[in-house]
Coordinates of C-alpha atoms and ligand atoms in Angstrom, one line a residue:
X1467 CA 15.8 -3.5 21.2
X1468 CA 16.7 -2.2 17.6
X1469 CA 13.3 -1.0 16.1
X1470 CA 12.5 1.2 12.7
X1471 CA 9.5 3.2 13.7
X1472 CA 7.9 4.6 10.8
X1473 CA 5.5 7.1 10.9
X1474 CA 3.0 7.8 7.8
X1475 CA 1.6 11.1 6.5
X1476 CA -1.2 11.0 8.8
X1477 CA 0.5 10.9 11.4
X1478 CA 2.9 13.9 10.5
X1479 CA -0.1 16.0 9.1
X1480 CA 0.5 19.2 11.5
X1481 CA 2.3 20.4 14.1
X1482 CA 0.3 18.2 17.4
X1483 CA 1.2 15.2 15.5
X1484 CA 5.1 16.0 15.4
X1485 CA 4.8 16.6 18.8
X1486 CA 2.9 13.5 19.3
X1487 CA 5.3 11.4 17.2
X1488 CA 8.2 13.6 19.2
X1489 CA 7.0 12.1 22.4
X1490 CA 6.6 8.6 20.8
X1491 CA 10.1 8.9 19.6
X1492 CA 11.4 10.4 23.2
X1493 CA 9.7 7.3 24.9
X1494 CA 11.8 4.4 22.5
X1495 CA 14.7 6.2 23.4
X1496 CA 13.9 6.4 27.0
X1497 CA 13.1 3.0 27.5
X1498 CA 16.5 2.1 25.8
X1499 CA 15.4 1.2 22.5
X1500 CA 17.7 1.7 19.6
X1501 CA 15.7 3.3 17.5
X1502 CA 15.8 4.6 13.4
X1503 CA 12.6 6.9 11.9
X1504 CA 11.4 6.5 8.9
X1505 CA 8.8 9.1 8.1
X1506 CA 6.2 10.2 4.9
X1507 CA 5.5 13.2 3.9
X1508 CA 3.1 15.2 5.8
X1509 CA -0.4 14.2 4.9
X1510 CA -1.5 15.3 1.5
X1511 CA 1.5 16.3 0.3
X1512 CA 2.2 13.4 -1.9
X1513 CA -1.0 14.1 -4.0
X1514 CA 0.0 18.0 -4.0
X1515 CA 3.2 17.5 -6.4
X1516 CA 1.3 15.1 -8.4
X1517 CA -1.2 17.9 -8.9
X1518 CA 1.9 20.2 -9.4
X1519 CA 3.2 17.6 -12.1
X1520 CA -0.1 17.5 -13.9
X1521 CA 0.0 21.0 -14.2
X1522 CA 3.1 21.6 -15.4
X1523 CA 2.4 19.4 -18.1
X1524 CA -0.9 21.1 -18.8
X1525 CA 1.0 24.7 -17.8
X1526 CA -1.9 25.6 -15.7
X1527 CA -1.5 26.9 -12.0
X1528 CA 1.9 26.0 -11.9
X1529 CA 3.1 28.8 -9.0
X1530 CA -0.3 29.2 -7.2
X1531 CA -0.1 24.8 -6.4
X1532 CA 3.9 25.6 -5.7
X1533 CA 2.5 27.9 -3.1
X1534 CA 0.1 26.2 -1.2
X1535 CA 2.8 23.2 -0.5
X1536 CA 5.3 25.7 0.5
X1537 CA 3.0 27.8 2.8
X1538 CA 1.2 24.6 4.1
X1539 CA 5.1 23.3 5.5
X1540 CA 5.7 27.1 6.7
X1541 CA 2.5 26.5 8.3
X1542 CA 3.3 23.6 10.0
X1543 CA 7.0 25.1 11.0
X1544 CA 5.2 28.6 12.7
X1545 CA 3.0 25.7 14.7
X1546 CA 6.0 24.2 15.9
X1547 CA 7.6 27.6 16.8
X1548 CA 10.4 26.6 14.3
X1549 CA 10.2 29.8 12.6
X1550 CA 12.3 31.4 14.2
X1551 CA 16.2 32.3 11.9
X1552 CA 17.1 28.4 12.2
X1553 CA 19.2 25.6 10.5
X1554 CA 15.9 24.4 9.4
X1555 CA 14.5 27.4 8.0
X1556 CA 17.9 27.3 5.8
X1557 CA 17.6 23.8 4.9
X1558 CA 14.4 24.6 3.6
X1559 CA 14.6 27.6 1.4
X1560 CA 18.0 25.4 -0.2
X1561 CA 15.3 22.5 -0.5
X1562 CA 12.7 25.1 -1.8
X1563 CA 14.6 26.3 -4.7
X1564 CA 15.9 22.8 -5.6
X1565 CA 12.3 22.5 -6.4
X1566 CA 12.1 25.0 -8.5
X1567 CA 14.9 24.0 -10.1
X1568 CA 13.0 20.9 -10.7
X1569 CA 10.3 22.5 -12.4
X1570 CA 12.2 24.5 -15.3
X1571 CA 14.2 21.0 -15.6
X1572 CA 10.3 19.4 -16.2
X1573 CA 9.5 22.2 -18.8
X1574 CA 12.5 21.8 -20.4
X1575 CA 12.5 18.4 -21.2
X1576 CA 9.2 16.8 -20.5
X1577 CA 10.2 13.9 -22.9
X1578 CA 11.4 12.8 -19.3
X1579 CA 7.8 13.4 -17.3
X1580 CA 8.1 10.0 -14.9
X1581 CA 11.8 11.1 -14.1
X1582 CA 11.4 14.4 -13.2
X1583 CA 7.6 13.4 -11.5
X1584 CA 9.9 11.0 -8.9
X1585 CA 11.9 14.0 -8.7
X1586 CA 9.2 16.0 -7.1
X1587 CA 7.7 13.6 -5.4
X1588 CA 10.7 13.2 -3.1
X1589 CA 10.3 16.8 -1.6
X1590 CA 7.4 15.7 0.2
X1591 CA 9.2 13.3 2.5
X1592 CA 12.7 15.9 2.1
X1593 CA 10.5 18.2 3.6
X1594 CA 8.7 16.1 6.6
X1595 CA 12.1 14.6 7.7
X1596 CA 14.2 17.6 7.7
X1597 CA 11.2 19.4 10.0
X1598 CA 10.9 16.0 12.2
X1599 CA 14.1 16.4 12.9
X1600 CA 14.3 19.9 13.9
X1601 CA 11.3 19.3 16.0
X1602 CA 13.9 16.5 17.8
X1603 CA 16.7 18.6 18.3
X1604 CA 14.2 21.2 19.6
X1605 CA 13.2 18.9 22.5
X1606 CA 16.9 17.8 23.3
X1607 CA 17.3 14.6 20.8
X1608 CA 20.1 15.1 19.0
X1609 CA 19.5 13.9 15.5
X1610 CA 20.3 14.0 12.0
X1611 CA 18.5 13.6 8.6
X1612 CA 19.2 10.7 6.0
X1613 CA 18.3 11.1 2.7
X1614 CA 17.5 7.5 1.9
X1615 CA 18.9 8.5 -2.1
X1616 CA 22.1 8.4 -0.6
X1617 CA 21.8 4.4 0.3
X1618 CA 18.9 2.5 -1.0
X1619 CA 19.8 1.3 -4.8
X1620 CA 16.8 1.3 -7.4
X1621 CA 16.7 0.1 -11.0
X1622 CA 15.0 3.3 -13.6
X1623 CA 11.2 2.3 -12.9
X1624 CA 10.3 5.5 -12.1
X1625 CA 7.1 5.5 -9.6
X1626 CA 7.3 2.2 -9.0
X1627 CA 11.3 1.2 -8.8
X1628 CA 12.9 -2.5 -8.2
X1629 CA 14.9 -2.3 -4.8
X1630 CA 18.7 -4.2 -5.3
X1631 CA 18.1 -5.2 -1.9
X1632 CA 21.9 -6.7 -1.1
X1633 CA 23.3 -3.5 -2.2
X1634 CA 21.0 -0.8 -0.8
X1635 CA 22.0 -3.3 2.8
X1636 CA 25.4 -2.6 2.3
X1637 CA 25.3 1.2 1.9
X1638 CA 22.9 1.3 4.7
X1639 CA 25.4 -0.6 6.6
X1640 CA 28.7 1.5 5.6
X1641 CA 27.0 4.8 6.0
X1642 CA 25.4 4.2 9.5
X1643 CA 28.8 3.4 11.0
X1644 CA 30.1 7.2 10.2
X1645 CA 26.8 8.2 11.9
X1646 CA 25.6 7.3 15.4
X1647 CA 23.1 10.7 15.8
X1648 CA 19.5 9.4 15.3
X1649 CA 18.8 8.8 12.1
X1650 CA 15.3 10.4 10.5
X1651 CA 15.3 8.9 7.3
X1652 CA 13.0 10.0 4.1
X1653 CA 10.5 7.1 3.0
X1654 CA 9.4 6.8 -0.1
X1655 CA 12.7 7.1 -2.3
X1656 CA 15.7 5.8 -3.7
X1657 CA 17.6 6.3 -6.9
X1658 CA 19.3 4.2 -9.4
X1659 CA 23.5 4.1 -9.5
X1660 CA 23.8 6.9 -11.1
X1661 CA 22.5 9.3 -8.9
X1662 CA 19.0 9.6 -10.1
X1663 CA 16.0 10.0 -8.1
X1664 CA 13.5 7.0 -8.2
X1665 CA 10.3 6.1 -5.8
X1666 CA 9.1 3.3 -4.5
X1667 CA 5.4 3.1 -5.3
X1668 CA 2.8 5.2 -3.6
X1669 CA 2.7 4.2 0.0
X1670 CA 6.3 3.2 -0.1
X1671 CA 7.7 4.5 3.2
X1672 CA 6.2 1.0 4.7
X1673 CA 8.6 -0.4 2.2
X1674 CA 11.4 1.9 2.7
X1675 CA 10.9 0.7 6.7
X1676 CA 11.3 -2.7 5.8
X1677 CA 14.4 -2.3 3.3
X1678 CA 16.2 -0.3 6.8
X1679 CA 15.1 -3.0 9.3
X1680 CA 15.9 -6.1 7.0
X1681 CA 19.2 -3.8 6.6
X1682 CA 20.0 -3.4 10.2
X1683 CA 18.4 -7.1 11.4
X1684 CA 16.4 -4.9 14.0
X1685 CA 14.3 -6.5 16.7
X1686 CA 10.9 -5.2 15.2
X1687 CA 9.7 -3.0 12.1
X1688 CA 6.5 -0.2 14.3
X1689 CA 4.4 1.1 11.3
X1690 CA 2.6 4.0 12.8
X1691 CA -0.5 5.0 11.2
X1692 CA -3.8 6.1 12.0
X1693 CA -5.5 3.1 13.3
X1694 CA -5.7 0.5 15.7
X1695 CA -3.7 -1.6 13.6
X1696 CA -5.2 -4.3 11.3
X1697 CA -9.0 -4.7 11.7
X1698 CA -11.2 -8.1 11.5
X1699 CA -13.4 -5.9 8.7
X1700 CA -13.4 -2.2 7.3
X1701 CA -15.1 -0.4 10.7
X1702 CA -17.0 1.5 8.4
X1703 CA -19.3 -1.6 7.7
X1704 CA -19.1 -3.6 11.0
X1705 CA -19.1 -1.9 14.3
X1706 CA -18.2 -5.1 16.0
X1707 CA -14.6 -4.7 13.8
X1708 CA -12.1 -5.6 16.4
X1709 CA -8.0 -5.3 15.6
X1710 CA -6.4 -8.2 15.1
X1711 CA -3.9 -8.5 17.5
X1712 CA -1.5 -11.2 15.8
X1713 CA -1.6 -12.8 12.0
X1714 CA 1.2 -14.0 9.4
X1715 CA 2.7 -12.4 7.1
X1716 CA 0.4 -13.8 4.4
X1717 CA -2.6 -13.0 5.8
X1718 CA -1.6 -9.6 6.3
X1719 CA -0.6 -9.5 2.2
X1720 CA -4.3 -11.5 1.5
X1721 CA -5.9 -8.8 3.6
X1722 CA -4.3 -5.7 2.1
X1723 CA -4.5 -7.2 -1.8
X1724 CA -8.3 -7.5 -0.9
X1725 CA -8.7 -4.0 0.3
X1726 CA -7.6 -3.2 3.3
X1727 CA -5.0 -0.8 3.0
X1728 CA -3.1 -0.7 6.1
X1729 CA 0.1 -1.9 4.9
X1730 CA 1.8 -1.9 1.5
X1731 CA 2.4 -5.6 0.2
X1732 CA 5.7 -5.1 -1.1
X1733 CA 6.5 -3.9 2.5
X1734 CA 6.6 -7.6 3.8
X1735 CA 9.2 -8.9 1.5
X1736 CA 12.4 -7.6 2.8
X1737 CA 11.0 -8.2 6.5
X1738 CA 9.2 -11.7 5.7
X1739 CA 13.1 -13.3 4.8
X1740 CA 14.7 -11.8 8.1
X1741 CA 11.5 -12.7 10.0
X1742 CA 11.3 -9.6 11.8
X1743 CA 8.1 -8.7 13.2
X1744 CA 6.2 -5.6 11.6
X1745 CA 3.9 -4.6 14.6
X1746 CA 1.1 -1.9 13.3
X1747 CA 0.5 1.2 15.8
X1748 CA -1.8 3.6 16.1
X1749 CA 0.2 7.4 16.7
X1750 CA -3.5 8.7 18.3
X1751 CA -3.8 5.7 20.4
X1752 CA -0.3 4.5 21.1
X1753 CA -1.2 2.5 24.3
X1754 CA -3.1 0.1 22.3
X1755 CA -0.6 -2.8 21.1
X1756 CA -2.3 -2.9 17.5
X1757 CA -1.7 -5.9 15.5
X1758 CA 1.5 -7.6 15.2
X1759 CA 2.5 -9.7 11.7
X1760 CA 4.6 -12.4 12.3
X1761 CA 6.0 -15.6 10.4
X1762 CA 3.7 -17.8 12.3
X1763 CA 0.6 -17.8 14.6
X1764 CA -0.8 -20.6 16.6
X1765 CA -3.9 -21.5 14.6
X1766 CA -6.2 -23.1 16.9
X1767 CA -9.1 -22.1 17.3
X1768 CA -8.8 -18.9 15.2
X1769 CA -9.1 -20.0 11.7
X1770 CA -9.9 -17.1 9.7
X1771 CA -8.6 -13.9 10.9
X1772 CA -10.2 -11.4 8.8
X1773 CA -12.2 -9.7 6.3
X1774 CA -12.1 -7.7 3.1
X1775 CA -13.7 -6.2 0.7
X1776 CA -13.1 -3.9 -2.9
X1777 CA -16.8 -2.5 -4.3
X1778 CA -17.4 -1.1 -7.2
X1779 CA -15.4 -3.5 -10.0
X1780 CA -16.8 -5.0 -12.9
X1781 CA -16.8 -9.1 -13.9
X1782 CA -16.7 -10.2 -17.7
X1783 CA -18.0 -13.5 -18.6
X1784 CA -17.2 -15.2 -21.3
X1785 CA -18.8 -18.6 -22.4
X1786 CA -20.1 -20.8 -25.4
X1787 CA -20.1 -24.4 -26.2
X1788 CA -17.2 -24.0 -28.6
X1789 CA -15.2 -23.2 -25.2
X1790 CA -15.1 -26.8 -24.2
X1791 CA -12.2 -28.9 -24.9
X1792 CA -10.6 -26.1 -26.5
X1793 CA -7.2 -25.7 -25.8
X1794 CA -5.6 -22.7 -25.5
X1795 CA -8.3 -20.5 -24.8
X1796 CA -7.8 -18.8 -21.9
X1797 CA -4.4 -17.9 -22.6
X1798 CA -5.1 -15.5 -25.9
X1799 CA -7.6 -14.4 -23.2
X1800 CA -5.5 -13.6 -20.8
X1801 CA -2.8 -12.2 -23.3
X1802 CA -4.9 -10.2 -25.0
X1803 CA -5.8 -8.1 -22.0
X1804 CA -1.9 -8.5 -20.4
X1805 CA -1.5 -6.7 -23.5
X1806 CA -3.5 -3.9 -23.1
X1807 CA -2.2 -3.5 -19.6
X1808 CA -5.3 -4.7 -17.8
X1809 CA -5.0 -6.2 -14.5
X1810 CA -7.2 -9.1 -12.9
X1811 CA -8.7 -9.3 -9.7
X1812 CA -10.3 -12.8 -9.7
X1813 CA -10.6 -15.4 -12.0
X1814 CA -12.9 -18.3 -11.8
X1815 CA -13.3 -21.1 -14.8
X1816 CA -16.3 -24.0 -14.2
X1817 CA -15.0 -27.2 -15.0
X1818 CA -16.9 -27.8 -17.5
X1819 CA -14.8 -25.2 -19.2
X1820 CA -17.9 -24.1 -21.0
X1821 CA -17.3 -20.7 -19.2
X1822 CA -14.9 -18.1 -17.8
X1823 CA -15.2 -14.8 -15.6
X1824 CA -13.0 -12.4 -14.4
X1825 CA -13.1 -9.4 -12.0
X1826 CA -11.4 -6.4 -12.6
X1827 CA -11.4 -2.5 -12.6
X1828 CA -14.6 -0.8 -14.1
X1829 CA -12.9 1.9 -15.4
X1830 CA -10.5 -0.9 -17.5
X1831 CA -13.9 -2.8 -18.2
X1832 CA -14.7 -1.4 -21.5
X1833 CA -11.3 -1.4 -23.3
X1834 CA -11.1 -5.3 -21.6
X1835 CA -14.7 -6.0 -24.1
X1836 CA -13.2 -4.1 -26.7
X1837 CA -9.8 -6.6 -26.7
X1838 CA -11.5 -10.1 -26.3
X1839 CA -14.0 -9.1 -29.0
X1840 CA -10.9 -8.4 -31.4
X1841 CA -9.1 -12.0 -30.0
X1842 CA -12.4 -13.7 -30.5
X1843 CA -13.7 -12.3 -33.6
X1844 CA -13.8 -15.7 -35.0
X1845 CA -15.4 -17.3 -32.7
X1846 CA -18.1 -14.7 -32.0
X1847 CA -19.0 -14.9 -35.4
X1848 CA -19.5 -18.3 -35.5
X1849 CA -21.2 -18.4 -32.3
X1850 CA -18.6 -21.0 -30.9
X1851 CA -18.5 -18.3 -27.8
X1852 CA -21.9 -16.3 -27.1
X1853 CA -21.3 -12.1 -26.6
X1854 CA -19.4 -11.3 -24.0
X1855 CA -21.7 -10.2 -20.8
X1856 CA -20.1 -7.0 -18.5
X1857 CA -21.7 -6.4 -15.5
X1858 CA -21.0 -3.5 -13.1
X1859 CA -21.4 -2.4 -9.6
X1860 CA -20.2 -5.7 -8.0
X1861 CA -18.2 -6.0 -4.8
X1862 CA -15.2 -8.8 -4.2
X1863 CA -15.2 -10.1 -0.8
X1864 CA -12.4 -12.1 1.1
X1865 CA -12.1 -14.6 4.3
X1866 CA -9.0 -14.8 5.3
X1867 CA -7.2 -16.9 7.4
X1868 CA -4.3 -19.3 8.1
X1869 CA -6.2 -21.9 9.4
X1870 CA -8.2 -22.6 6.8
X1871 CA -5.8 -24.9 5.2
X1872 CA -6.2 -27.1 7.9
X1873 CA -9.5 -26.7 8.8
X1874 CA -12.5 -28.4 7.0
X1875 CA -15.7 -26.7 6.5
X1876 CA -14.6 -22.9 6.0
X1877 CA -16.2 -22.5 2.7
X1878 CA -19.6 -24.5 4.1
X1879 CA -19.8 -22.1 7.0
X1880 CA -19.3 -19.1 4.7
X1881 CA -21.7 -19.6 1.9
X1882 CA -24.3 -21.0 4.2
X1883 CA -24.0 -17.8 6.0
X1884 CA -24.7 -15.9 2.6
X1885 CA -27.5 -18.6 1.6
X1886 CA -29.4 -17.3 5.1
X1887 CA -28.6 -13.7 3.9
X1888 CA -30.1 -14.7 0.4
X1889 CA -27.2 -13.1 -1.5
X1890 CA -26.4 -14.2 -4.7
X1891 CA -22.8 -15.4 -5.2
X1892 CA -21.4 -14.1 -8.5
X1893 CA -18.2 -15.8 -8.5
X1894 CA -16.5 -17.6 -6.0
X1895 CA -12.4 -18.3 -6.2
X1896 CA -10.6 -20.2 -3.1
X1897 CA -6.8 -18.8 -3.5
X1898 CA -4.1 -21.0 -4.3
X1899 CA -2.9 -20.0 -0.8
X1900 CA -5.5 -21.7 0.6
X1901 CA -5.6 -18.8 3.0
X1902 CA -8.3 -17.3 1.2
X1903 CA -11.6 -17.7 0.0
X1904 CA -13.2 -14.9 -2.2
X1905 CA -16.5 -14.4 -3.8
X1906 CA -18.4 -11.9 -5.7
X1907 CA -21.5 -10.4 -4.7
X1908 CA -23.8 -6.9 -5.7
X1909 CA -22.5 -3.9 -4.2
X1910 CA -25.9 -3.2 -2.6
X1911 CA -25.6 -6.5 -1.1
X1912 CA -21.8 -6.4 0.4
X1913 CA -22.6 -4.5 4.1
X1914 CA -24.7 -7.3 4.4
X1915 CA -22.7 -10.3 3.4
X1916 CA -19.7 -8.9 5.4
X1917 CA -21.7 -8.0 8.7
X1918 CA -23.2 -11.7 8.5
X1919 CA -19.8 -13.0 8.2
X1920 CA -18.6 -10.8 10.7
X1921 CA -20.9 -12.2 13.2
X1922 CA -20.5 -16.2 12.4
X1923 CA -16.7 -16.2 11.9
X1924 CA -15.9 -13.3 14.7
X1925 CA -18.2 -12.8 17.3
X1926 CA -20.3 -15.3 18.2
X1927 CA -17.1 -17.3 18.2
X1928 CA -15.6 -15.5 20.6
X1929 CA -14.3 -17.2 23.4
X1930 CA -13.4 -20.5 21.5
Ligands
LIG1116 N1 4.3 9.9 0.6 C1 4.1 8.8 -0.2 C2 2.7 8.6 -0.6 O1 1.8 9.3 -0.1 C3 4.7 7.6 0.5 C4 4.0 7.1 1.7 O2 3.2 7.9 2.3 O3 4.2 6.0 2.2 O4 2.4 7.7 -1.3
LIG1117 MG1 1.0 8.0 2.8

């Protein structure tokens, strides 16, 4: 079969894990898979440059951070017996004083601070892919290293660039005919028509997987991390968490929006219109089969496949009896924060309309207050809306789960569950997706929600 295997920064973090990803690699190829790497930069190395871009902004520690990434890949070279006069060790010092290049490019014109950030920020994975592939050809696979700048196609966003998805396919296409070595491919990166460097969003490899196998319509997209793939609940608060071993597309997306961050959403869009299967491997455990997101799932008997969870976010409520009938007050509500860039988790309105609450981040909580009291001036003076309550330390909680559509009863089961628990729901929204169900709850009080909800929906079911 034709399979992208993509390996994260865990899973590159030292020398034994190239080796281990060498041998995962060595047994595609064995068992006749056509196979394309896509790899992140070793693990760490991401928020490094960052670091290094903060502090050539603030000119502090510029050459001691510059030194610790350097050493920290010579490291990983020496453990891989690498070190030796080599191609590699060529490629790198080239690759090493482009970055340094970089950096009196920053100080010279930091009007341009995102552009020459991306910059930076692609000599994590420039780094990882060239060693992964000297690792290869050090074990007899014959490969070669694609820098992914040369073929996928980005707008100017820097950090958080627009994929042109039907021409990044066709230069993928064109340049893969003039090269049939193995391809070890830098996640991560792109750049715009012109030749400069963009990313993709932090945790873009995923996506930079998808764009290649949507691009070469392979068989299945392995994103290899450091888990057993996708799990019913975060492990760390259920012990009974289990991996689910098949869901949709969606559910994956629900999960991950709601906290569990095995894959990056954006990852499932080029992959979700070729309906290739993104299958989710552990590189520690690769004998387990991990979870596998498809386009569909037989539904029966597993409604809801998972859970997740975000803690610590805050919930504004705004209500007052001049709320009701009112038209057009939730949308200089929800302008006023679009304008001051503040994103929204949840949103929940009673029908009454007499009140309005939304989740969102604590740290965007105050400035959020600070805007609605300037929209609402009027009305808070005349007492048509009462002060606006904030509350902190909340956690948001989702059930997820195809089935649900279909299936009556989902929400009774759930919030009886809680009512046993005697937790107080907050807030509750059921998605538009119908695939999802989430609710508000204190942060003290989420273990206990999620491990009671754990055990009704997922284990005692078992078997069903
Ligand atoms: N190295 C990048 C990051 O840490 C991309 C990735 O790992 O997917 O965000
Ligand atoms: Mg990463």
């Amino acid at each position: 079969m034709k399979k992208i295997l993509k390996f994260g920064g865990s899973s590159v973090a030292d020398g034994s894990c190239i080796q281990r990803v060498t041998r995962i690699i060595q047994q595609n190829i064995g068992a006749d898979h056509e196979v394309f790497i896509v790899v992140s930069a070793l693990s760490g190395i991401t928020d490094q440059l960052l670091g290094l871009a903060k502090s050539l902004q603030d000119n502090q520690g510029v050459d001691l951070k510059l030194k610790q990434i350097l050493d920290h890949h010579q490291h990983v070279i020496q453990e891989l017996a690498l070190d030796t006069p080599s191609e590699l060790q060529n490629k790198i010092e080239v690759i090493s004083a482009q970055l340094k290049q970089t950096l009196t490019q920053f100080t010279k014109d930091p009007a341009r601070f995102l552009q020459w950030q991306d910059e930076l920020l692609s000599y994590g994975e420039r780094f990882s892919a060239n060693i992964l592939t000297a690792n290869l050809e050090n074990t007899g696979i014959v490969a070669e290293c694609l820098d992914a700048r040369q073929v996928i196609i980005t707008d100017a966003n820097f950090g958080d660039a627009y994929v042109h998805y039907q021409r990044s396919y066709d230069r993928i296409r064109a340049y893969l005919k003039g090269h049939s070595k193995l391809q070890v491919i830098t996640g991560f990166m792109g750049a715009t028509e012109a030749g400069t460097t963009t990313t993709l969003g932090r945790s873009g490899s995923d996506y930079s997987a998808s764009i290649f196998g949507a691009a070469l319509n392979v068989g299945e997209i392995e994103i290899w991390t450091d888990v057993d793939g996708i799990m019913t609940a975060n492990p760390r608060l259920v012990d009974e968490a289990t991996t689910i071993d098949r869901l949709t597309y969606e559910e994956a997306m629900e999960l991950s929006h709601a906290g569990a961050r095995v894959i990056f959403p954006p990852t499932m869009i080029p992959a979700l219109y070729k309906h290739i299967p993104i299958v989710i491997k552990n590189t520690f455990n690769p004998d387990h089969p991990g979870s596998r997101i498809v386009p569909n799932r037989l539904v029966k008997g597993t409604t809801t496949v998972g859970l997740s969870s975000v803690s610590h976010i805050a919930l504004i409520r705004l209500q007052g009896a001049g709320m009701v009938g009112v038209r057009g007050i939730n949308a200089r509500l929800f302008t006023c924060l679009a304008q001051q860039g503040i994103s929204i988790m949840l949103v929940s309105q009673a029908f009454s309309e007499h009140s309005t609450c939304f989740a969102l981040k604590p740290a965007e909580a105050d400035l959020a207050v600070q805007a609605i009291e300037q929209e609402f001036a009027y009305e808070l003076e005349l007492k048509y809306i009462d002060k606006i309550r904030l509350e902190h330390d909340l956690s948001l909680v989702a059930v997820v789960g195809e089935g649900m559509q279909t299936t009556p009863g989902i929400a009774g089961i759930v919030f009886n569950v809680l009512g046993q628990e005697r937790i107080n729901v907050e807030a509750i929204a059921q998605g538009s997706s119908k695939r999802n169900i989430s609710f508000i709850v204190r942060d003290k009080q989420v273990r206990t929600a999620i491990r009671a909800l754990h055990r009704e929906l997922f284990e005692e079911k078992t078997g069903d």
